[in-house]
Every structure is written in structure tokens, then in C-alpha cells.
Short mmCIF file of C-alpha atoms in Angstrom, two decimals:
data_model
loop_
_atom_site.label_atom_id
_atom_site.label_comp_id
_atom_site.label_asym_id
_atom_site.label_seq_id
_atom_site.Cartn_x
_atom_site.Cartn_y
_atom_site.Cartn_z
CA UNK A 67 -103.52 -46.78 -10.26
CA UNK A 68 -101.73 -49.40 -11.65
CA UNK A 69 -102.26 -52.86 -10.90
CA UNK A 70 -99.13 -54.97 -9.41
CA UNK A 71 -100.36 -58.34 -8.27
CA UNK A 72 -100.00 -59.90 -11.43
CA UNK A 73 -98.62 -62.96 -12.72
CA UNK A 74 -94.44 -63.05 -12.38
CA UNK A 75 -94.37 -60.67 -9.23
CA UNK A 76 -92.42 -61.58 -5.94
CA UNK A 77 -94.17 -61.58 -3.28
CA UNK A 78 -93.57 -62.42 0.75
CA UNK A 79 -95.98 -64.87 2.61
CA UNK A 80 -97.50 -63.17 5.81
CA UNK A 81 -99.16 -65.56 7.21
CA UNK A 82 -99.74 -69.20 7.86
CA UNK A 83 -96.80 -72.23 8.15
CA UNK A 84 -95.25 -70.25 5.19
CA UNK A 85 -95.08 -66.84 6.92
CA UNK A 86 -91.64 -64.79 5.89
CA UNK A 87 -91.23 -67.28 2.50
CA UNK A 88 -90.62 -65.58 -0.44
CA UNK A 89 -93.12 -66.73 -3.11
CA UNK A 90 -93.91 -65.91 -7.11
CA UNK A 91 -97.51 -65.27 -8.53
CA UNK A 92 -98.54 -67.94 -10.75
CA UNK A 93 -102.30 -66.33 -11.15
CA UNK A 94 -104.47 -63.63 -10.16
CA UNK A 95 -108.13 -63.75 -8.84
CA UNK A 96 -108.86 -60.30 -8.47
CA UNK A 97 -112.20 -60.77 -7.97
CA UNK A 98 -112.46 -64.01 -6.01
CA UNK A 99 -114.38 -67.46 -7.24
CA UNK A 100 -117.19 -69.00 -5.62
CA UNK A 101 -115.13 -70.46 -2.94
CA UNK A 102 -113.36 -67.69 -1.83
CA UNK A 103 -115.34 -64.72 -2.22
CA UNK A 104 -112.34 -62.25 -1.84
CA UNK A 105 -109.41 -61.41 -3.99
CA UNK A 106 -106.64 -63.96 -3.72
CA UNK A 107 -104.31 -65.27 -5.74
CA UNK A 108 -102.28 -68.83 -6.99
CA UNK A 109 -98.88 -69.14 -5.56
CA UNK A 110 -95.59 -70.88 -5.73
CA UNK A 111 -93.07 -70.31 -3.20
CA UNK A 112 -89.50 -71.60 -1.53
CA UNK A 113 -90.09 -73.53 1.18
CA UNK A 114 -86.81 -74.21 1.67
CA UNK A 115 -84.25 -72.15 0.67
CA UNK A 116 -80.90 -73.55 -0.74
CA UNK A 117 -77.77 -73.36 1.28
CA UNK A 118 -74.91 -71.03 0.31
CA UNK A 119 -72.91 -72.68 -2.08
CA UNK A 120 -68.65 -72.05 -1.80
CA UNK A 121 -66.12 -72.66 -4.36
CA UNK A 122 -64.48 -74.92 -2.52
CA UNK A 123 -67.61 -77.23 -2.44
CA UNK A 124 -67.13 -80.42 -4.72
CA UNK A 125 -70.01 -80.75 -7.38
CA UNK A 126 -71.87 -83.28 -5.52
CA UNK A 127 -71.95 -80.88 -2.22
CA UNK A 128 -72.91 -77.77 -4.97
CA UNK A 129 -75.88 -80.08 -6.36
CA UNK A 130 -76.76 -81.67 -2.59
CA UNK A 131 -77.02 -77.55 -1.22
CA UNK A 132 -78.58 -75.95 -4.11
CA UNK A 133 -81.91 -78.38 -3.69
CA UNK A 134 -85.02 -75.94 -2.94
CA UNK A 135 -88.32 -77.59 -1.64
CA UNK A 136 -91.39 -75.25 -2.93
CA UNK A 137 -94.87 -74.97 -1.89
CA UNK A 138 -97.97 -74.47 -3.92
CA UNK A 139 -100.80 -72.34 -2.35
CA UNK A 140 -103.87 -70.19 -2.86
CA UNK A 141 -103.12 -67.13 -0.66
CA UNK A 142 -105.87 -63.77 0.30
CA UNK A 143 -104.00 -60.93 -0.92
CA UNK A 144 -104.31 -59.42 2.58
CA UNK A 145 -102.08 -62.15 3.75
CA UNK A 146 -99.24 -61.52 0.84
CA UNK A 147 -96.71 -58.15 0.70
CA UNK A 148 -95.62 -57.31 -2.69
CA UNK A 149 -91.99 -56.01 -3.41
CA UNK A 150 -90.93 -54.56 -6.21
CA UNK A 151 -88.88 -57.70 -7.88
CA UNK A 152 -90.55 -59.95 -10.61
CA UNK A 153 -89.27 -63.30 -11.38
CA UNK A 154 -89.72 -64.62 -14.81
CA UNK A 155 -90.51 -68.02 -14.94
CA UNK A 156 -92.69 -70.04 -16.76
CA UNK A 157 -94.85 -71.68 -14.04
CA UNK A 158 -98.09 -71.56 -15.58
CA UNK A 159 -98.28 -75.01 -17.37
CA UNK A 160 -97.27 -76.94 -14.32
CA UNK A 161 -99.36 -75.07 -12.22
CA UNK A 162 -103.14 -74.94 -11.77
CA UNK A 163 -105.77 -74.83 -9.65
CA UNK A 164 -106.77 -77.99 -9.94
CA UNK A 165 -103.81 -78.88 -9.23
CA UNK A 166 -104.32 -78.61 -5.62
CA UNK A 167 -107.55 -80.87 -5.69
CA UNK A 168 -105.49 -84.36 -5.23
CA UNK A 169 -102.64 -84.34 -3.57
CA UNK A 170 -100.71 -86.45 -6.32
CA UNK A 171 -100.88 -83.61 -8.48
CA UNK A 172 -100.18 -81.43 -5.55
CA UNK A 173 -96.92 -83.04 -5.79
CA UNK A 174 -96.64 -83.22 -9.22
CA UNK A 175 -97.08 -79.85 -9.33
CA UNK A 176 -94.82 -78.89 -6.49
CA UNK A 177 -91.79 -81.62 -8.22
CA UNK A 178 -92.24 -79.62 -11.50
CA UNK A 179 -91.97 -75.78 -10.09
CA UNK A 180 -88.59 -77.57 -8.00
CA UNK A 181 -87.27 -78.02 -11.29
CA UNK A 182 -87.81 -75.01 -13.33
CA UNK A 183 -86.90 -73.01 -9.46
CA UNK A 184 -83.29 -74.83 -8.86
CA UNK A 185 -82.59 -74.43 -12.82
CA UNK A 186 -83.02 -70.43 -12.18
CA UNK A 187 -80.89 -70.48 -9.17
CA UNK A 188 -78.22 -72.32 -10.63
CA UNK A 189 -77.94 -69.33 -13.48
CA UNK A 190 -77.46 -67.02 -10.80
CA UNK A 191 -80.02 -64.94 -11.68
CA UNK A 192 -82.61 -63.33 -9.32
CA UNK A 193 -80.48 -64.07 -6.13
CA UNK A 194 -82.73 -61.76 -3.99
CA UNK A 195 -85.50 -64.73 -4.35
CA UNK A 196 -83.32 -66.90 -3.15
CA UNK A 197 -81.88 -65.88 -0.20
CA UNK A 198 -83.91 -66.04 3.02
CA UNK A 199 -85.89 -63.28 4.19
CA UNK A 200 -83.91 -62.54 7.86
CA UNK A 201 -86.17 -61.14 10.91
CA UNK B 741 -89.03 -66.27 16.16
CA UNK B 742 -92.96 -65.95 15.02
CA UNK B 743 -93.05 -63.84 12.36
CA UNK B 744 -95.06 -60.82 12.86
CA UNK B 745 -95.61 -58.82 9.99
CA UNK B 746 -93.65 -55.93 11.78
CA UNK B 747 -90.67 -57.78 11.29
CA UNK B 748 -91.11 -58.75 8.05
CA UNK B 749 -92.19 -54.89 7.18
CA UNK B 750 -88.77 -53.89 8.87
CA UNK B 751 -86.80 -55.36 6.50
CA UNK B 752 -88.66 -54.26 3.66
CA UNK B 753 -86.80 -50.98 4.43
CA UNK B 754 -83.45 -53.40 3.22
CA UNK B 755 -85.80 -54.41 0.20
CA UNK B 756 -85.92 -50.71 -0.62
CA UNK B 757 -82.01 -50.08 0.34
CA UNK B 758 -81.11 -53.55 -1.40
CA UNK B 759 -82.22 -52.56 -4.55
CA UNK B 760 -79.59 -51.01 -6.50
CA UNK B 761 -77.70 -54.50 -6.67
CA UNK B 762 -80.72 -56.61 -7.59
CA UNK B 763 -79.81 -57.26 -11.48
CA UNK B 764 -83.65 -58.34 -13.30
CA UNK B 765 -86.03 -56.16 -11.80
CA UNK B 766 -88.74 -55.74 -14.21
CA UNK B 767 -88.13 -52.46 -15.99
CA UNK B 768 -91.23 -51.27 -15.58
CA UNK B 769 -91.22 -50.86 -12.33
CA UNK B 770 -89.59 -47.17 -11.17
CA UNK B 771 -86.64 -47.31 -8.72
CA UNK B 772 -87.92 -46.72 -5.08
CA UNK B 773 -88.39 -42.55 -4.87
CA UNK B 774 -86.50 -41.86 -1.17
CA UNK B 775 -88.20 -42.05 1.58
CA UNK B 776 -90.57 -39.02 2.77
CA UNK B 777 -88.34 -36.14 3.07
CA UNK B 778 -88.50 -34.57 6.76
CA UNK B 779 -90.93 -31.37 6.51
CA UNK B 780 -89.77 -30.28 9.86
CA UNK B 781 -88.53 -26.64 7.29
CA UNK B 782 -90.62 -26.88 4.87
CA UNK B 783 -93.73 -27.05 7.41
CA UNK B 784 -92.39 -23.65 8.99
CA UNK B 785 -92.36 -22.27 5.12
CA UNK B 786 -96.17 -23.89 4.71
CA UNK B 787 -98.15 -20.93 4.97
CA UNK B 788 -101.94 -21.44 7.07
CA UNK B 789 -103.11 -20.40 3.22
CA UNK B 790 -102.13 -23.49 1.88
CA UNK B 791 -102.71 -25.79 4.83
CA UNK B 792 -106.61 -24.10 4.55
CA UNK B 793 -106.57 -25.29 0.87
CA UNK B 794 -106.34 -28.88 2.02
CA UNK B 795 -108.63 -28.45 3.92
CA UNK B 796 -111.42 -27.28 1.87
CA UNK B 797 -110.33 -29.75 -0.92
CA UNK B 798 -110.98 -32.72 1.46
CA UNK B 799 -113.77 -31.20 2.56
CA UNK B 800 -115.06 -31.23 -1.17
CA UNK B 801 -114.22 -34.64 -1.80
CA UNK B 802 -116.23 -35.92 1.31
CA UNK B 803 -118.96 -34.26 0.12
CA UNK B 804 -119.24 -35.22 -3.94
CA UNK B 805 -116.71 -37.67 -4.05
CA UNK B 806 -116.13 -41.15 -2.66
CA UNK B 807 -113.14 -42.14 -0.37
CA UNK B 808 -112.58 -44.88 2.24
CA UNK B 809 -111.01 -44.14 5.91
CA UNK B 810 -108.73 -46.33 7.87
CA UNK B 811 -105.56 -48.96 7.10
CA UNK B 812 -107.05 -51.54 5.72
CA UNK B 813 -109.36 -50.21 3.52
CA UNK B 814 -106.70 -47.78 2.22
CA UNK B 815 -103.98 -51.11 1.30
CA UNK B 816 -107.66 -52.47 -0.20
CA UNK B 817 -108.17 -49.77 -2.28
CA UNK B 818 -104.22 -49.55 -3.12
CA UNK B 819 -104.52 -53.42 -4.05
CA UNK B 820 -107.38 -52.94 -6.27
CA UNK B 821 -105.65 -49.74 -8.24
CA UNK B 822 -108.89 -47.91 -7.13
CA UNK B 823 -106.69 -45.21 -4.71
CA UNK B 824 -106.08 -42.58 -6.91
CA UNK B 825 -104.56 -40.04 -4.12
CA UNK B 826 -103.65 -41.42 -0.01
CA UNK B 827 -103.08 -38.97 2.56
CA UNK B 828 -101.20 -39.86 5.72
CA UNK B 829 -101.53 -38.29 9.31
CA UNK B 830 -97.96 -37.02 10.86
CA UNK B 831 -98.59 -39.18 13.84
CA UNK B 832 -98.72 -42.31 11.86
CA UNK B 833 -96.63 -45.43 12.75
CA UNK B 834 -93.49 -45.10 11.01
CA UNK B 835 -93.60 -48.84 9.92
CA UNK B 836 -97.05 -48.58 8.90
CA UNK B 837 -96.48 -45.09 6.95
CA UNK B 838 -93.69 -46.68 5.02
CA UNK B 839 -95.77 -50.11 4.19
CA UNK B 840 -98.52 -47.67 2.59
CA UNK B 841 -95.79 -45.40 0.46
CA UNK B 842 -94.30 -48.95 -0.71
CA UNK B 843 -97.29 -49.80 -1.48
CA UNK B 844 -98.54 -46.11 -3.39
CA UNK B 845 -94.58 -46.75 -4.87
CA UNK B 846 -95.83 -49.53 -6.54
CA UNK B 847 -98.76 -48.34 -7.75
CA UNK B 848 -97.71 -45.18 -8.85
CA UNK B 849 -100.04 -43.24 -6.41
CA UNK B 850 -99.06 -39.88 -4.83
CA UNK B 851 -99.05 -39.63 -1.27
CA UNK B 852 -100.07 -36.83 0.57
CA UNK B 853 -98.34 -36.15 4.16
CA UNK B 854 -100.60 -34.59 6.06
CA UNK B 855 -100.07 -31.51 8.51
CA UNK B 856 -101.67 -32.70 11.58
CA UNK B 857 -102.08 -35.68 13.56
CA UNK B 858 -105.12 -37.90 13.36
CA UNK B 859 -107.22 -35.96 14.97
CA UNK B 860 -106.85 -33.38 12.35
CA UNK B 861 -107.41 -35.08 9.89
CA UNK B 862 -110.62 -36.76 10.99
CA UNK B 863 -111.66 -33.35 11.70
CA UNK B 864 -110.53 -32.18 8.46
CA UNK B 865 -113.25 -35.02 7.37
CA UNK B 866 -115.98 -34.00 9.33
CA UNK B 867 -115.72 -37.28 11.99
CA UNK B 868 -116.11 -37.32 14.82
CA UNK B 869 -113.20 -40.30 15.25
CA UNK B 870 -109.78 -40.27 14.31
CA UNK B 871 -108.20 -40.95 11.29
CA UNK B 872 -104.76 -41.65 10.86
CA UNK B 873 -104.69 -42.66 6.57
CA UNK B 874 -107.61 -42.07 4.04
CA UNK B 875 -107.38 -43.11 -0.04
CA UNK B 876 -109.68 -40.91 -2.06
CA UNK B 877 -111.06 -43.20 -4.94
CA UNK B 878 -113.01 -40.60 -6.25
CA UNK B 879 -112.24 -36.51 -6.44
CA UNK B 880 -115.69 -35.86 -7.53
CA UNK B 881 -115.94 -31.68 -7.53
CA UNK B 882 -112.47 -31.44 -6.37
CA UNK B 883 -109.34 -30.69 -7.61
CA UNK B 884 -107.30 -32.39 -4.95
CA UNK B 885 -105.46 -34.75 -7.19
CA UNK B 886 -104.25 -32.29 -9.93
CA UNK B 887 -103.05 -30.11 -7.06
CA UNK B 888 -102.27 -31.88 -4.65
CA UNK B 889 -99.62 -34.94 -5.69
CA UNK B 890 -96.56 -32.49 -6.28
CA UNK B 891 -96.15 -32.99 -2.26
CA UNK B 892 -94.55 -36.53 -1.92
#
């Protein structure tokens, strides 16, 4: 009875060339739009996971391995499984659905969530996100 | 490998077991209760009294109350926060019996077990087809969610 795909949760892609990528709710469409008459929502994901960085690594190998390429997508809910982790990160001003009209600010977009994502990792924080789903 | 959600699903068991490390999960959020305990004794304790009670509760509900049958109406009505109590067969997939208590986990639903296999339970619904997981949105006459949800 109370509702958990909400902005900030952690969610895992089902389906689609993203299946098995861990991903963060930007915003919620509970009820669906015009478009897409079903409940979906506004995504950001990790569509390439960083490599495991090592102490021994110099600082250019730590910056080269800690890159992560995201993904920007409007997913059906059917298609997403929720866990139980949130990740707190401001995503909402770089992302919109607009932004996946053109695909310059598809990339804007996508550039922008890269940077606030690979800031987060390098804190340390939330390293469940960041490690690669296995199956 | 193409992912199937089975796969996936299997290690959300490790999402449940991983847990206890993961530093900023949301406080809100309740750590994971265990998974079901086996009711291999306490069935044997589980009088036919009690087992009847179910029985005529559901049997309530179907009549003044509203309630959807089947999978994926059941994660539907768990997605909207309309489930207010599910109720699982004994004969259900493992995999899929643990996707719909993650998903009751994380809405704070109770989850019934049910003593019987599909069959049972669709009879216990008065269908004629089986039924292996219902979610009852509405109790209407019944009392089947104030007595029910002690049993995880």
C-alpha cells in the first residue's frame, strides 16, 4: 500500500538492449500520457559500468576505468524490477522528457547524468549501483 | 547470455542477502523480513478450523469485494499500491513466489501462503480454473485483512 516507483529508486532494466542494467528513476507516470497509455516511467541508467579500480592503478588509469556511459529512456513499469536501494542524485534538471525529442539533447542529456553518475562513484558511495548485475 | 528475467530474478535473492553491507539505503525502506518460513510443522499444527476460516473469508471477499486473479495482474495491482492483502498457492514457482513477496516487501503488503495448491485455491474462489496468486484490492464484508496478515 505504499507506493515505491518514485523518483530516486534503483531499479533493474528487464527488457530491451538495456536488459540486466541497473538504472535510477528520474520521473514517474503513474498514469501514462497520451502516447503511452500505460504506467511508465523516465529513466537514467549505466550503460556501461566502470571497471574495478586497484590501488596500484596510476591516476590516469583510475580516471580512464572509472568512465560510465549512461542511457536515458522511457521504460513500462512491467519491463523494470524495483529493489530496495535508492540513489540520491539530482537528475531532474538535466533530465526531461523532451529531452529525448532531438537527439542533441538526447546527448546533452545523457553527457550531463555521466557527470553527476562518475562524481557519485568516485565518493564511493552507493557501490551496489555500480557494480554489474552478474547472471 | 540473453537475459531472461529468471536470471535476473535469481540474483535478486543476492539483492536480498547483499543487503546488510549496502551503506545508503533509504531509511525508509524496512530491512528485507526472511524469506517465508517453511510451514511443513506449523501446517500439521493448522487445525481444518482455521484452514475453513480462509476459506469462507475468500469466499466473502469474492462476493462483496473486488480482487484480481493471476501474476500479472497481482504485480499490477502491487505496482499501483492498490493490493492491500496477496495470497500465494503452495505450488507456486519458487522464483516467481519470491518476486511477488519482494515485491509485497516493498510495499508493505502482507502475504498470505496459502494451504493448497492452485487448484485449491481457485476452488476456494469459486473458478472453475486454477489459480496460483490472487491480490484482494478490496475486503468489502470481510475481515480477511485484519485477520489474516499475522501469517507471513
Amino acid at each position: 500500500m505504499v507506493k515505491f516507483l518514485k523518483p530516486n529508486k534503483a531499479v533493474i532494466v528487464l527488457q530491451g538492449r538495456y536488459a540486466g542494467r541497473k538504472a535510477v528513476i528520474v520521473k514517474s507516470f503513474d498514469e501514462g500520457t497520451r502516447d503511452r497509455p500505460y504506467g511508465h516511467c523516465l529513466v537514467a541508467g549505466i550503460k556501461k559500468y566502470p571497471s574495478k579500480v586497484i590501488r596500484k592503478d596510476s591516476a590516469k588509469k583510475t580516471a580512464k576505468k572509472s568512465r560510465v556511459k549512461c542511457f536515458v529512456k522511457l521504460v513500462n513499469y512491467q519491463h523494470l524490477m524495483p529493489t530496495r536501494y535508492t540513489l540520491d542524485v539530482d537528475l531532474k534538471d538535466a533530465i526531461s522528457v523532451d529531452a529525448l525529442q532531438t537527439k542533441d539533447k538526447k546527448v546533452a542529456a545523457c553527457k550531463a547524468t555521466k557527470a553527476r553518475l562518475e562524481e557519485r562513484f568516485k565518493t564511493g558511495k552507493n557501490r551496489w549501483f555500480f557494480t554489474k548485475l552478474r547472471f | 547470455m540473453k537475459l531472461s528475467k529468471f536470471y535476473v530474478c535469481l540474483d535478486f535473492r543476492a539483492l536480498i542477502a547483499y543487503g546488510a553491507t549496502e551503506p545508503s539505503v533509504a531509511a525508509a525502506v524496512p530491512p528485507c523480513p526472511p524469506l517465508s518460513q517453511p510451514t511443513t510443522m506449523v501446517a500439521s499444527k493448522k487445525t481444518k478450523k482455521t484452514h475453513e476460516s480462509i476459506n469462507n473469508r475468500l469466499a466473502l471477499v469474492m462476493k462483496s469485494g473486488k480482487y484480481t486473479l493471476g501474476y500479472k495482474t497481482v504485480l499490477k495491482s502491487l505496482r499501483s499500491s492498490k493490493g492491500k492483502l496477496i495470497i500465494i498457492a503452495n505450488n507456486c514457482p519458487p522464483l516467481r513466489k519470491s518476486e511477488i513477496e519482494y515485491y509485497a516487501m516493498l510495499c508493505k503488503v502482507g502475504v498470505h501462503h496459502y494451504n493448497g495448491n492452485n487448484v485449491d485455491l481457485g476452488t476456494a474462489c469459486g473458478k472453475y480454473f486454477r489459480v496460483c496468486c490472487l491480490s484482494i484490492i478490496e475486503p468489502g464484508d470481510s475481515d480477511i485483512i485484519k485477520s489474516m496478515p499475522g501469517d507471513h
